[in-house]
Amino acid sequence: MSVLVRTIQRAHNVLSQTLGFSNTSSYIAESVTKSPFESNILRIIRNEMEFLADIAPPHQAYEKKLLNNPLRDIKVQKLVLNISVGGESRHRLTRAAMVLHHLSGQTPVLSKAKHTVRSFGNRRNEKISCYVTVRGDKAMQLLESSLKVKEYKLLSRNFSDTGCFCFSIQDHIELGFKYDPSIGIYGMNFFVVLERPGNRVGRRPRGKARLGIQHRVTKDDAMKWFQGKYEGVILNRPELI
């Protein structure tokens, strides 16, 4: 539709330059004697202007319908909580897994190091972290409580180009847990994956299809979603305390 409109407007400009006037409306309204050639040209332009006036409201209605389309709504696909302890004792990793279990009600998965980093004390294939993936209402509750700890403030660099964002907290007891000396205090990372309805076509085992670029969640979409849903604040740089 927009291509047709631009084509008509381009033809209108060419006709205007041919006749040597700049304002079509004022020229049409003038009650002067015109030649048959000019009359035919003006009739064509008048019909084009009426056509543009007729198609404009449906075009605007289409854009409004697109904004109200439920398939364009953004939702949380999953929330991943991760605690990394590095090359510290195995007991500390076990206690970190207990924190995630109490927080999510699910059994965490232990992750191994891919490379040996001597400065960090990590060896290849050594278990150094644990994570858990939460979905549904439980994910929304954890996301709400964790963003409350951050005072609903995130950095623009926390958002990725694929529509995901992540942040971290320093103390897990800020989520409402009572301090337990036998467990200690752990910080954790939150990874939020956003999507639109229908994204499953890109990852289902059968009938997989490529997801359209207009249906993908971009960085701007994720930032607008965060600001609209949680009235969040996005900062360009960390606040100095």
C-alpha atoms as an extended CHARMM CRD file, in Angstrom:
* protein
*
       241  EXT
         1         1  MET       CA              0.0000000000        0.0000000000        0.0000000000  PROA      1               0.0000000000
         2         2  SER       CA              2.7930000000        2.4290000000        0.8540000000  PROA      2               0.0000000000
         3         3  VAL       CA              4.5340000000        1.6270000000       -2.4710000000  PROA      3               0.0000000000
         4         4  LEU       CA              1.3560000000        2.5150000000       -4.3670000000  PROA      4               0.0000000000
         5         5  VAL       CA              1.0220000000        5.7850000000       -2.4700000000  PROA      5               0.0000000000
         6         6  ARG       CA              4.6270000000        6.7450000000       -3.1840000000  PROA      6               0.0000000000
         7         7  THR       CA              4.1520000000        5.8950000000       -6.8870000000  PROA      7               0.0000000000
         8         8  ILE       CA              1.0880000000        8.1310000000       -7.1540000000  PROA      8               0.0000000000
         9         9  GLN       CA              2.8240000000       10.9590000000       -5.3320000000  PROA      9               0.0000000000
        10        10  ARG       CA              5.8500000000       10.6350000000       -7.6300000000  PROA      10              0.0000000000
        11        11  ALA       CA              3.5940000000       10.8080000000      -10.7020000000  PROA      11              0.0000000000
        12        12  HSD       CA              1.8500000000       13.8140000000       -9.1670000000  PROA      12              0.0000000000
        13        13  ASN       CA              5.1880000000       15.6100000000       -8.7830000000  PROA      13              0.0000000000
        14        14  VAL       CA              6.1320000000       14.8710000000      -12.4000000000  PROA      14              0.0000000000
        15        15  LEU       CA              2.8130000000       16.2310000000      -13.6510000000  PROA      15              0.0000000000
        16        16  SER       CA              3.2230000000       19.3150000000      -11.4890000000  PROA      16              0.0000000000
        17        17  GLN       CA              6.6510000000       20.0200000000      -12.9440000000  PROA      17              0.0000000000
        18        18  THR       CA              5.2980000000       19.4580000000      -16.4710000000  PROA      18              0.0000000000
        19        19  LEU       CA              2.5480000000       22.0490000000      -16.0100000000  PROA      19              0.0000000000
        20        20  GLY       CA              4.8730000000       24.4360000000      -14.1920000000  PROA      20              0.0000000000
        21        21  PHE       CA              2.9940000000       24.9350000000      -10.9000000000  PROA      21              0.0000000000
        22        22  SER       CA              3.8250000000       24.0190000000       -7.3270000000  PROA      22              0.0000000000
        23        23  ASN       CA              0.4740000000       23.9180000000       -5.5310000000  PROA      23              0.0000000000
        24        24  THR       CA             -1.9570000000       21.4960000000       -7.1550000000  PROA      24              0.0000000000
        25        25  SER       CA             -4.8970000000       22.3140000000       -4.8990000000  PROA      25              0.0000000000
        26        26  SER       CA             -4.7490000000       26.0580000000       -5.5430000000  PROA      26              0.0000000000
        27        27  TYR       CA             -4.3220000000       25.5100000000       -9.2750000000  PROA      27              0.0000000000
        28        28  ILE       CA             -7.3480000000       23.2020000000       -9.4310000000  PROA      28              0.0000000000
        29        29  ALA       CA             -9.4240000000       25.6960000000       -7.4530000000  PROA      29              0.0000000000
        30        30  GLU       CA             -8.6110000000       28.5650000000       -9.8060000000  PROA      30              0.0000000000
        31        31  SER       CA            -11.5990000000       29.4910000000      -11.9850000000  PROA      31              0.0000000000
        32        32  VAL       CA             -9.5910000000       30.2390000000      -15.1200000000  PROA      32              0.0000000000
        33        33  THR       CA             -9.9500000000       28.8770000000      -18.6050000000  PROA      33              0.0000000000
        34        34  LYS       CA             -7.7150000000       25.8700000000      -19.1360000000  PROA      34              0.0000000000
        35        35  SER       CA             -6.7870000000       24.0480000000      -22.3080000000  PROA      35              0.0000000000
        36        36  PRO       CA             -8.1830000000       20.5410000000      -22.9770000000  PROA      36              0.0000000000
        37        37  PHE       CA             -4.7510000000       19.0650000000      -22.2310000000  PROA      37              0.0000000000
        38        38  GLU       CA             -4.5540000000       20.8140000000      -18.8650000000  PROA      38              0.0000000000
        39        39  SER       CA             -8.1320000000       19.8190000000      -18.0630000000  PROA      39              0.0000000000
        40        40  ASN       CA             -7.3600000000       16.1490000000      -18.6570000000  PROA      40              0.0000000000
        41        41  ILE       CA             -4.2040000000       16.3330000000      -16.5620000000  PROA      41              0.0000000000
        42        42  LEU       CA             -6.0530000000       18.0560000000      -13.7160000000  PROA      42              0.0000000000
        43        43  ARG       CA             -8.8080000000       15.4500000000      -13.8760000000  PROA      43              0.0000000000
        44        44  ILE       CA             -6.2170000000       12.7150000000      -13.4650000000  PROA      44              0.0000000000
        45        45  ILE       CA             -4.6090000000       14.5110000000      -10.5230000000  PROA      45              0.0000000000
        46        46  ARG       CA             -8.0000000000       15.1260000000       -8.8940000000  PROA      46              0.0000000000
        47        47  ASN       CA             -8.8680000000       11.4350000000       -9.1790000000  PROA      47              0.0000000000
        48        48  GLU       CA             -5.5140000000       10.5100000000       -7.6470000000  PROA      48              0.0000000000
        49        49  MET       CA             -6.0590000000       12.8930000000       -4.7240000000  PROA      49              0.0000000000
        50        50  GLU       CA             -9.5140000000       11.4370000000       -4.0930000000  PROA      50              0.0000000000
        51        51  PHE       CA             -8.0270000000        7.9400000000       -4.2340000000  PROA      51              0.0000000000
        52        52  LEU       CA             -5.3790000000        8.8670000000       -1.6710000000  PROA      52              0.0000000000
        53        53  ALA       CA             -8.0570000000       10.3130000000        0.6040000000  PROA      53              0.0000000000
        54        54  ASP       CA            -10.0460000000        7.0870000000        0.3410000000  PROA      54              0.0000000000
        55        55  ILE       CA             -7.2070000000        4.6940000000        1.1440000000  PROA      55              0.0000000000
        56        56  ALA       CA             -5.6800000000        6.7240000000        4.0070000000  PROA      56              0.0000000000
        57        57  PRO       CA             -8.2120000000        5.7410000000        6.7140000000  PROA      57              0.0000000000
        58        58  PRO       CA             -7.9360000000        1.9680000000        6.0150000000  PROA      58              0.0000000000
        59        59  HSD       CA             -4.1630000000        2.2860000000        6.0560000000  PROA      59              0.0000000000
        60        60  GLN       CA             -4.2560000000        3.9930000000        9.4560000000  PROA      60              0.0000000000
        61        61  ALA       CA             -6.7590000000        1.4160000000       10.6780000000  PROA      61              0.0000000000
        62        62  TYR       CA             -4.3820000000       -1.3350000000        9.5680000000  PROA      62              0.0000000000
        63        63  GLU       CA             -1.5440000000        0.1780000000       11.6120000000  PROA      63              0.0000000000
        64        64  LYS       CA             -3.8320000000        0.4740000000       14.6400000000  PROA      64              0.0000000000
        65        65  LYS       CA             -4.9520000000       -3.1230000000       14.1870000000  PROA      65              0.0000000000
        66        66  LEU       CA             -1.3210000000       -4.1860000000       13.9750000000  PROA      66              0.0000000000
        67        67  LEU       CA             -0.5830000000       -2.5290000000       17.3180000000  PROA      67              0.0000000000
        68        68  ASN       CA             -3.5900000000       -4.2370000000       18.9400000000  PROA      68              0.0000000000
        69        69  ASN       CA             -2.7220000000       -7.6330000000       17.4720000000  PROA      69              0.0000000000
        70        70  PRO       CA             -2.3120000000      -10.1500000000       20.3430000000  PROA      70              0.0000000000
        71        71  LEU       CA              0.3660000000      -11.9600000000       18.3430000000  PROA      71              0.0000000000
        72        72  ARG       CA              2.5390000000       -8.8470000000       18.6900000000  PROA      72              0.0000000000
        73        73  ASP       CA              2.4430000000       -8.9610000000       22.4860000000  PROA      73              0.0000000000
        74        74  ILE       CA              5.7700000000       -9.7140000000       24.1390000000  PROA      74              0.0000000000
        75        75  LYS       CA              5.9770000000      -12.2610000000       26.9350000000  PROA      75              0.0000000000
        76        76  VAL       CA              8.6650000000      -13.9340000000       29.0260000000  PROA      76              0.0000000000
        77        77  GLN       CA              9.6630000000      -17.2420000000       27.5010000000  PROA      77              0.0000000000
        78        78  LYS       CA             11.9340000000      -18.2650000000       30.3650000000  PROA      78              0.0000000000
        79        79  LEU       CA             13.9980000000      -16.9580000000       33.2500000000  PROA      79              0.0000000000
        80        80  VAL       CA             17.3990000000      -18.4940000000       33.9560000000  PROA      80              0.0000000000
        81        81  LEU       CA             19.0210000000      -18.0800000000       37.3790000000  PROA      81              0.0000000000
        82        82  ASN       CA             22.7470000000      -18.7610000000       37.5820000000  PROA      82              0.0000000000
        83        83  ILE       CA             25.2440000000      -18.8620000000       40.4500000000  PROA      83              0.0000000000
        84        84  SER       CA             28.9260000000      -19.2860000000       39.6850000000  PROA      84              0.0000000000
        85        85  VAL       CA             31.4470000000      -20.0990000000       42.4060000000  PROA      85              0.0000000000
        86        86  GLY       CA             34.4960000000      -20.6510000000       40.1940000000  PROA      86              0.0000000000
        87        87  GLY       CA             37.1980000000      -22.9700000000       41.4100000000  PROA      87              0.0000000000
        88        88  GLU       CA             36.1770000000      -22.8070000000       45.0630000000  PROA      88              0.0000000000
        89        89  SER       CA             35.2930000000      -25.7770000000       47.2320000000  PROA      89              0.0000000000
        90        90  ARG       CA             32.6720000000      -28.2740000000       46.1130000000  PROA      90              0.0000000000
        91        91  HSD       CA             30.7040000000      -27.6550000000       49.3180000000  PROA      91              0.0000000000
        92        92  ARG       CA             30.1670000000      -24.0290000000       48.3260000000  PROA      92              0.0000000000
        93        93  LEU       CA             28.7130000000      -25.1560000000       44.9820000000  PROA      93              0.0000000000
        94        94  THR       CA             26.3910000000      -27.5350000000       46.8060000000  PROA      94              0.0000000000
        95        95  ARG       CA             25.1510000000      -24.7380000000       49.0490000000  PROA      95              0.0000000000
        96        96  ALA       CA             24.6240000000      -22.5220000000       45.9930000000  PROA      96              0.0000000000
        97        97  ALA       CA             22.4720000000      -25.2560000000       44.4640000000  PROA      97              0.0000000000
        98        98  MET       CA             20.4310000000      -25.3280000000       47.6790000000  PROA      98              0.0000000000
        99        99  VAL       CA             19.7850000000      -21.5950000000       47.3430000000  PROA      99              0.0000000000
       100       100  LEU       CA             18.4530000000      -22.0300000000       43.8090000000  PROA      100             0.0000000000
       101       101  HSD       CA             16.3510000000      -24.9950000000       44.8980000000  PROA      101             0.0000000000
       102       102  HSD       CA             14.7120000000      -23.0130000000       47.7050000000  PROA      102             0.0000000000
       103       103  LEU       CA             14.2150000000      -20.0580000000       45.3960000000  PROA      103             0.0000000000
       104       104  SER       CA             12.6400000000      -21.8690000000       42.4420000000  PROA      104             0.0000000000
       105       105  GLY       CA             11.4180000000      -25.1610000000       43.8570000000  PROA      105             0.0000000000
       106       106  GLN       CA             13.3070000000      -27.0050000000       41.0960000000  PROA      106             0.0000000000
       107       107  THR       CA             16.4650000000      -29.0810000000       40.9700000000  PROA      107             0.0000000000
       108       108  PRO       CA             19.4110000000      -27.0350000000       39.6470000000  PROA      108             0.0000000000
       109       109  VAL       CA             21.7740000000      -28.2540000000       36.9420000000  PROA      109             0.0000000000
       110       110  LEU       CA             25.5270000000      -28.1670000000       37.4930000000  PROA      110             0.0000000000
       111       111  SER       CA             27.7120000000      -26.6430000000       34.7700000000  PROA      111             0.0000000000
       112       112  LYS       CA             31.3020000000      -27.5130000000       33.9010000000  PROA      112             0.0000000000
       113       113  ALA       CA             34.1600000000      -25.2830000000       32.8430000000  PROA      113             0.0000000000
       114       114  LYS       CA             34.9540000000      -25.4190000000       29.1190000000  PROA      114             0.0000000000
       115       115  HSD       CA             38.5480000000      -24.2480000000       29.4770000000  PROA      115             0.0000000000
       116       116  THR       CA             41.2790000000      -24.2020000000       32.0850000000  PROA      116             0.0000000000
       117       117  VAL       CA             41.8600000000      -20.7480000000       33.5580000000  PROA      117             0.0000000000
       118       118  ARG       CA             44.6420000000      -20.8800000000       36.1200000000  PROA      118             0.0000000000
       119       119  SER       CA             44.1630000000      -17.2860000000       37.2520000000  PROA      119             0.0000000000
       120       120  PHE       CA             40.6080000000      -18.1910000000       38.2950000000  PROA      120             0.0000000000
       121       121  GLY       CA             41.5740000000      -21.5970000000       39.6250000000  PROA      121             0.0000000000
       122       122  ASN       CA             39.3310000000      -23.3630000000       37.1000000000  PROA      122             0.0000000000
       123       123  ARG       CA             40.1630000000      -26.6450000000       35.4320000000  PROA      123             0.0000000000
       124       124  ARG       CA             38.5400000000      -28.0100000000       32.3090000000  PROA      124             0.0000000000
       125       125  ASN       CA             35.4180000000      -30.1470000000       32.9660000000  PROA      125             0.0000000000
       126       126  GLU       CA             35.3530000000      -29.0400000000       36.6060000000  PROA      126             0.0000000000
       127       127  LYS       CA             31.9110000000      -28.1450000000       37.9700000000  PROA      127             0.0000000000
       128       128  ILE       CA             31.9660000000      -24.4330000000       38.7270000000  PROA      128             0.0000000000
       129       129  SER       CA             28.3590000000      -23.1930000000       38.6030000000  PROA      129             0.0000000000
       130       130  CYS       CA             24.7160000000      -24.1550000000       38.8120000000  PROA      130             0.0000000000
       131       131  TYR       CA             21.6120000000      -22.8200000000       37.1200000000  PROA      131             0.0000000000
       132       132  VAL       CA             17.8840000000      -23.3700000000       36.9440000000  PROA      132             0.0000000000
       133       133  THR       CA             15.3340000000      -22.4450000000       34.2690000000  PROA      133             0.0000000000
       134       134  VAL       CA             11.9460000000      -21.1530000000       35.4100000000  PROA      134             0.0000000000
       135       135  ARG       CA              8.8670000000      -20.5250000000       33.2600000000  PROA      135             0.0000000000
       136       136  GLY       CA              5.2910000000      -19.3810000000       33.6840000000  PROA      136             0.0000000000
       137       137  ASP       CA              3.8990000000      -17.5700000000       36.7070000000  PROA      137             0.0000000000
       138       138  LYS       CA              6.8370000000      -18.5710000000       38.8930000000  PROA      138             0.0000000000
       139       139  ALA       CA              9.2100000000      -16.8420000000       36.4930000000  PROA      139             0.0000000000
       140       140  MET       CA              7.1310000000      -13.6640000000       36.5810000000  PROA      140             0.0000000000
       141       141  GLN       CA              7.1200000000      -13.6730000000       40.3970000000  PROA      141             0.0000000000
       142       142  LEU       CA             10.8900000000      -14.1010000000       40.5890000000  PROA      142             0.0000000000
       143       143  LEU       CA             11.4180000000      -11.4350000000       37.9540000000  PROA      143             0.0000000000
       144       144  GLU       CA              9.1920000000       -8.9970000000       39.8310000000  PROA      144             0.0000000000
       145       145  SER       CA             10.9890000000       -9.5600000000       43.1470000000  PROA      145             0.0000000000
       146       146  SER       CA             14.4570000000       -9.3280000000       41.5850000000  PROA      146             0.0000000000
       147       147  LEU       CA             13.6500000000       -6.1190000000       39.6860000000  PROA      147             0.0000000000
       148       148  LYS       CA             12.3100000000       -4.6780000000       42.9280000000  PROA      148             0.0000000000
       149       149  VAL       CA             15.7450000000       -5.2340000000       44.4490000000  PROA      149             0.0000000000
       150       150  LYS       CA             17.2470000000       -3.3070000000       41.5090000000  PROA      150             0.0000000000
       151       151  GLU       CA             14.6500000000       -0.5390000000       42.0470000000  PROA      151             0.0000000000
       152       152  TYR       CA             13.4690000000       -1.1970000000       38.4910000000  PROA      152             0.0000000000
       153       153  LYS       CA             16.6430000000        0.3440000000       37.0790000000  PROA      153             0.0000000000
       154       154  LEU       CA             18.7300000000       -1.3220000000       34.3860000000  PROA      154             0.0000000000
       155       155  LEU       CA             21.5070000000       -0.2520000000       32.0650000000  PROA      155             0.0000000000
       156       156  SER       CA             21.0530000000       -0.0510000000       28.3230000000  PROA      156             0.0000000000
       157       157  ARG       CA             23.9640000000       -2.4590000000       27.9140000000  PROA      157             0.0000000000
       158       158  ASN       CA             21.9830000000       -5.0770000000       29.8660000000  PROA      158             0.0000000000
       159       159  PHE       CA             19.7980000000       -5.5650000000       26.7790000000  PROA      159             0.0000000000
       160       160  SER       CA             20.9850000000       -7.6570000000       23.8380000000  PROA      160             0.0000000000
       161       161  ASP       CA             20.1680000000       -7.2960000000       20.1410000000  PROA      161             0.0000000000
       162       162  THR       CA             18.0680000000      -10.4820000000       20.2760000000  PROA      162             0.0000000000
       163       163  GLY       CA             15.5740000000       -9.0260000000       22.7440000000  PROA      163             0.0000000000
       164       164  CYS       CA             16.9880000000      -10.6000000000       25.9130000000  PROA      164             0.0000000000
       165       165  PHE       CA             18.2980000000       -8.8330000000       28.9880000000  PROA      165             0.0000000000
       166       166  CYS       CA             20.2060000000       -9.8070000000       32.0960000000  PROA      166             0.0000000000
       167       167  PHE       CA             21.1870000000       -8.3510000000       35.4370000000  PROA      167             0.0000000000
       168       168  SER       CA             22.6100000000       -9.5020000000       38.7450000000  PROA      168             0.0000000000
       169       169  ILE       CA             22.1100000000       -9.0300000000       42.4630000000  PROA      169             0.0000000000
       170       170  GLN       CA             24.7900000000       -9.2110000000       45.1290000000  PROA      170             0.0000000000
       171       171  ASP       CA             22.8890000000      -10.8250000000       48.0230000000  PROA      171             0.0000000000
       172       172  HSD       CA             20.2210000000      -13.4790000000       47.6240000000  PROA      172             0.0000000000
       173       173  ILE       CA             18.7870000000      -12.5900000000       51.0350000000  PROA      173             0.0000000000
       174       174  GLU       CA             17.4240000000       -9.3870000000       49.4650000000  PROA      174             0.0000000000
       175       175  LEU       CA             14.8290000000      -11.5860000000       47.7490000000  PROA      175             0.0000000000
       176       176  GLY       CA             13.1740000000      -12.2530000000       51.0960000000  PROA      176             0.0000000000
       177       177  PHE       CA             15.2900000000      -15.1010000000       52.4740000000  PROA      177             0.0000000000
       178       178  LYS       CA             16.4210000000      -15.2470000000       56.0650000000  PROA      178             0.0000000000
       179       179  TYR       CA             20.1620000000      -15.3210000000       56.5240000000  PROA      179             0.0000000000
       180       180  ASP       CA             21.4790000000      -18.8000000000       57.2860000000  PROA      180             0.0000000000
       181       181  PRO       CA             25.1000000000      -18.9440000000       58.5580000000  PROA      181             0.0000000000
       182       182  SER       CA             25.4380000000      -22.5260000000       57.3320000000  PROA      182             0.0000000000
       183       183  ILE       CA             24.6920000000      -21.4390000000       53.7420000000  PROA      183             0.0000000000
       184       184  GLY       CA             26.1450000000      -17.9440000000       53.5420000000  PROA      184             0.0000000000
       185       185  ILE       CA             25.3710000000      -15.2010000000       51.0400000000  PROA      185             0.0000000000
       186       186  TYR       CA             25.3990000000      -15.7000000000       47.2890000000  PROA      186             0.0000000000
       187       187  GLY       CA             25.0090000000      -13.3720000000       44.3620000000  PROA      187             0.0000000000
       188       188  MET       CA             23.2450000000      -14.5450000000       41.2380000000  PROA      188             0.0000000000
       189       189  ASN       CA             22.5890000000      -13.6190000000       37.6430000000  PROA      189             0.0000000000
       190       190  PHE       CA             19.1610000000      -13.3500000000       36.0340000000  PROA      190             0.0000000000
       191       191  PHE       CA             18.7650000000      -13.9870000000       32.3020000000  PROA      191             0.0000000000
       192       192  VAL       CA             15.3900000000      -13.0870000000       30.7810000000  PROA      192             0.0000000000
       193       193  VAL       CA             14.3900000000      -14.3490000000       27.3330000000  PROA      193             0.0000000000
       194       194  LEU       CA             11.5010000000      -12.5270000000       25.6260000000  PROA      194             0.0000000000
       195       195  GLU       CA              9.4580000000      -13.7200000000       22.6720000000  PROA      195             0.0000000000
       196       196  ARG       CA              6.2290000000      -13.1950000000       20.7650000000  PROA      196             0.0000000000
       197       197  PRO       CA              3.5370000000      -15.8650000000       20.2820000000  PROA      197             0.0000000000
       198       198  GLY       CA              4.4830000000      -18.1140000000       17.3940000000  PROA      198             0.0000000000
       199       199  ASN       CA              8.2360000000      -18.1860000000       18.0200000000  PROA      199             0.0000000000
       200       200  ARG       CA              8.0410000000      -21.9370000000       18.4520000000  PROA      200             0.0000000000
       201       201  VAL       CA              8.0270000000      -22.4210000000       14.6690000000  PROA      201             0.0000000000
       202       202  GLY       CA             11.7310000000      -21.6210000000       14.6820000000  PROA      202             0.0000000000
       203       203  ARG       CA             12.7120000000      -24.3170000000       17.2000000000  PROA      203             0.0000000000
       204       204  ARG       CA             10.1160000000      -27.1080000000       16.9620000000  PROA      204             0.0000000000
       205       205  PRO       CA             11.4810000000      -30.5030000000       15.8290000000  PROA      205             0.0000000000
       206       206  ARG       CA              9.0180000000      -30.9680000000       12.9410000000  PROA      206             0.0000000000
       207       207  GLY       CA              7.8630000000      -28.3900000000       10.4300000000  PROA      207             0.0000000000
       208       208  LYS       CA             10.5480000000      -25.9380000000       11.4660000000  PROA      208             0.0000000000
       209       209  ALA       CA             10.4320000000      -22.6270000000        9.6180000000  PROA      209             0.0000000000
       210       210  ARG       CA             12.3880000000      -19.4200000000        9.6570000000  PROA      210             0.0000000000
       211       211  LEU       CA             10.9580000000      -16.7260000000       11.8910000000  PROA      211             0.0000000000
       212       212  GLY       CA             10.1380000000      -13.4650000000       10.1270000000  PROA      212             0.0000000000
       213       213  ILE       CA             12.3830000000      -10.5510000000       10.9360000000  PROA      213             0.0000000000
       214       214  GLN       CA              9.4120000000       -8.3310000000       11.8180000000  PROA      214             0.0000000000
       215       215  HSD       CA              8.2340000000      -10.8790000000       14.3930000000  PROA      215             0.0000000000
       216       216  ARG       CA             11.5390000000      -11.0640000000       16.2180000000  PROA      216             0.0000000000
       217       217  VAL       CA             12.0630000000       -9.1660000000       19.4460000000  PROA      217             0.0000000000
       218       218  THR       CA             14.6950000000       -6.4710000000       19.0660000000  PROA      218             0.0000000000
       219       219  LYS       CA             16.6380000000       -4.5090000000       21.6530000000  PROA      219             0.0000000000
       220       220  ASP       CA             14.2760000000       -1.5310000000       21.3680000000  PROA      220             0.0000000000
       221       221  ASP       CA             11.2510000000       -3.8210000000       21.7780000000  PROA      221             0.0000000000
       222       222  ALA       CA             12.7210000000       -5.3160000000       24.9570000000  PROA      222             0.0000000000
       223       223  MET       CA             13.5120000000       -1.8900000000       26.3980000000  PROA      223             0.0000000000
       224       224  LYS       CA             10.0030000000       -0.5820000000       25.6390000000  PROA      224             0.0000000000
       225       225  TRP       CA              8.4930000000       -3.7240000000       27.1670000000  PROA      225             0.0000000000
       226       226  PHE       CA             10.5110000000       -3.2560000000       30.3570000000  PROA      226             0.0000000000
       227       227  GLN       CA              9.5810000000        0.4160000000       30.6070000000  PROA      227             0.0000000000
       228       228  GLY       CA              5.9070000000       -0.2070000000       29.9020000000  PROA      228             0.0000000000
       229       229  LYS       CA              5.3120000000       -3.2680000000       32.0770000000  PROA      229             0.0000000000
       230       230  TYR       CA              7.3730000000       -2.3420000000       35.1290000000  PROA      230             0.0000000000
       231       231  GLU       CA              7.6770000000        1.4270000000       34.6430000000  PROA      231             0.0000000000
       232       232  GLY       CA             11.3920000000        0.7770000000       34.6430000000  PROA      232             0.0000000000
       233       233  VAL       CA             14.2160000000        3.2380000000       34.1600000000  PROA      233             0.0000000000
       234       234  ILE       CA             17.0050000000        2.5770000000       31.6630000000  PROA      234             0.0000000000
       235       235  LEU       CA             20.3270000000        4.2620000000       32.3940000000  PROA      235             0.0000000000
       236       236  ASN       CA             23.2100000000        4.8350000000       30.0210000000  PROA      236             0.0000000000
       237       237  ARG       CA             25.8090000000        4.4770000000       32.7610000000  PROA      237             0.0000000000
       238       238  PRO       CA             25.8450000000        3.1620000000       36.3460000000  PROA      238             0.0000000000
       239       239  GLU       CA             24.7660000000        5.5350000000       39.0650000000  PROA      239             0.0000000000
       240       240  LEU       CA             27.5340000000        6.7310000000       41.3660000000  PROA      240             0.0000000000
       241       241  ILE       CA             26.8530000000        6.0670000000       45.0310000000  PROA      241             0.0000000000
